[in-house]
C-alpha positions as YAML, in Angstrom:
chain: A
units: angstrom
residues:
- id: 1
  name: MET
  ca: [-54.94, -103.61, 52.42]
- id: 2
  name: GLU
  ca: [-54.64, -100.48, 50.36]
- id: 3
  name: PHE
  ca: [-57.48, -98.96, 48.36]
- id: 4
  name: MET
  ca: [-57.90, -100.59, 44.95]
- id: 5
  name: PRO
  ca: [-59.54, -97.91, 42.77]
- id: 6
  name: GLY
  ca: [-59.81, -100.12, 39.71]
- id: 7
  name: GLY
  ca: [-62.55, -102.27, 41.24]
- id: 8
  name: ASP
  ca: [-62.65, -105.99, 40.57]
- id: 9
  name: LEU
  ca: [-62.43, -108.20, 37.51]
- id: 10
  name: VAL
  ca: [-66.20, -108.79, 37.54]
- id: 11
  name: THR
  ca: [-66.89, -105.04, 37.09]
- id: 12
  name: LEU
  ca: [-64.25, -104.80, 34.38]
- id: 13
  name: THR
  ca: [-65.74, -107.66, 32.37]
- id: 14
  name: ASN
  ca: [-69.28, -106.33, 32.82]
- id: 15
  name: ASN
  ca: [-68.35, -102.84, 31.61]
- id: 16
  name: TYR
  ca: [-66.00, -103.63, 28.71]
- id: 17
  name: ASP
  ca: [-65.68, -105.98, 25.77]
- id: 18
  name: ILE
  ca: [-62.31, -107.30, 26.80]
- id: 19
  name: PRO
  ca: [-59.80, -107.21, 23.93]
- id: 20
  name: LYS
  ca: [-57.56, -110.23, 23.44]
- id: 21
  name: GLU
  ca: [-54.52, -108.29, 24.67]
- id: 22
  name: TRP
  ca: [-56.28, -107.40, 27.97]
- id: 23
  name: ALA
  ca: [-57.30, -111.05, 28.46]
- id: 24
  name: GLN
  ca: [-53.70, -112.18, 27.89]
- id: 25
  name: PHE
  ca: [-52.40, -109.55, 30.30]
- id: 26
  name: TYR
  ca: [-54.84, -110.40, 33.10]
- id: 27
  name: THR
  ca: [-54.36, -114.13, 32.56]
- id: 28
  name: ALA
  ca: [-50.62, -113.66, 32.97]
- id: 29
  name: GLU
  ca: [-51.14, -111.61, 36.12]
- id: 30
  name: VAL
  ca: [-53.34, -114.33, 37.65]
- id: 31
  name: VAL
  ca: [-50.69, -116.93, 36.83]
- id: 32
  name: LEU
  ca: [-47.99, -114.80, 38.49]
- id: 33
  name: ALA
  ca: [-50.15, -114.25, 41.57]
- id: 34
  name: LEU
  ca: [-50.81, -117.99, 41.92]
- id: 35
  name: ASP
  ca: [-47.15, -118.78, 41.35]
- id: 36
  name: ALA
  ca: [-46.21, -116.35, 44.13]
- id: 37
  name: ILE
  ca: [-48.53, -117.88, 46.73]
- id: 38
  name: HIS
  ca: [-47.67, -121.42, 45.65]
- id: 39
  name: SER
  ca: [-43.96, -120.61, 46.07]
- id: 40
  name: LEU
  ca: [-44.80, -119.63, 49.65]
- id: 41
  name: GLY
  ca: [-46.40, -123.04, 50.13]
- id: 42
  name: PHE
  ca: [-50.08, -122.07, 50.04]
- id: 43
  name: ILE
  ca: [-53.16, -122.97, 47.93]
- id: 44
  name: HIS
  ca: [-55.73, -120.18, 47.50]
- id: 45
  name: ARG
  ca: [-58.86, -122.33, 46.87]
- id: 46
  name: ASP
  ca: [-61.22, -119.43, 45.99]
- id: 47
  name: ILE
  ca: [-60.04, -118.02, 42.66]
- id: 48
  name: LYS
  ca: [-62.86, -116.05, 41.05]
- id: 49
  name: PRO
  ca: [-63.20, -112.63, 39.40]
- id: 50
  name: ASP
  ca: [-64.62, -111.13, 42.62]
- id: 51
  name: ASN
  ca: [-61.33, -111.86, 44.36]
- id: 52
  name: LEU
  ca: [-59.16, -110.20, 41.71]
- id: 53
  name: LEU
  ca: [-58.92, -106.47, 42.36]
- id: 54
  name: LEU
  ca: [-57.35, -103.81, 40.14]
- id: 55
  name: ASP
  ca: [-54.95, -101.13, 41.35]
- id: 56
  name: ARG
  ca: [-54.77, -97.64, 39.88]
- id: 57
  name: ASN
  ca: [-52.37, -98.86, 37.18]
- id: 58
  name: GLY
  ca: [-54.60, -101.75, 36.15]
- id: 59
  name: HIS
  ca: [-52.55, -104.48, 37.79]
- id: 60
  name: LEU
  ca: [-54.28, -107.35, 39.57]
- id: 61
  name: LYS
  ca: [-54.12, -108.13, 43.27]
- id: 62
  name: LEU
  ca: [-55.37, -111.47, 44.52]
- id: 63
  name: THR
  ca: [-57.53, -111.14, 47.67]
- id: 64
  name: ASP
  ca: [-59.63, -113.19, 50.11]
- id: 65
  name: PHE
  ca: [-57.28, -115.73, 51.60]
- id: 66
  name: GLY
  ca: [-59.94, -117.01, 54.00]
- id: 67
  name: THR
  ca: [-59.98, -120.52, 52.49]
- id: 68
  name: CYS
  ca: [-56.21, -120.63, 51.89]
- id: 69
  name: MET
  ca: [-54.43, -123.76, 53.04]
- id: 70
  name: LYS
  ca: [-50.78, -124.68, 53.60]
- id: 71
  name: MET
  ca: [-49.30, -127.36, 51.34]
- id: 72
  name: ASP
  ca: [-47.26, -130.17, 52.88]
- id: 73
  name: SER
  ca: [-43.74, -131.05, 51.70]
- id: 74
  name: THR
  ca: [-45.16, -133.10, 48.78]
- id: 75
  name: GLY
  ca: [-47.35, -130.22, 47.57]
- id: 76
  name: MET
  ca: [-50.55, -131.80, 48.87]
- id: 77
  name: VAL
  ca: [-53.18, -130.17, 51.04]
- id: 78
  name: ARG
  ca: [-54.89, -132.20, 53.69]
- id: 79
  name: CYS
  ca: [-57.62, -131.06, 56.02]
- id: 80
  name: ASP
  ca: [-57.45, -132.88, 59.34]
- id: 81
  name: CYS
  ca: [-61.16, -132.37, 59.86]
- id: 82
  name: CYS
  ca: [-61.98, -134.39, 56.73]
- id: 83
  name: TRP
  ca: [-60.11, -137.58, 57.61]
- id: 84
  name: ASP
  ca: [-60.87, -140.19, 60.23]
- id: 85
  name: THR
  ca: [-57.79, -140.80, 62.35]
...
């Protein structure tokens, strides 16, 4: 992954009083990121400010796909290890 010089969303929110316009912008970027991975058939499962990094232009990049799971054809996620078969 490329260097993300803007840091993460945690640092941004700790260092600035976030104006309404910034909050709307970053909310929209999170929605677009989630829509992109959902359209590929995956669920992220670990959305938090630490996993939202900022590029040099201030755009968000969703990271840490370690807990990501593939959806089935109905849009559900099932973990085989959690069900008795």
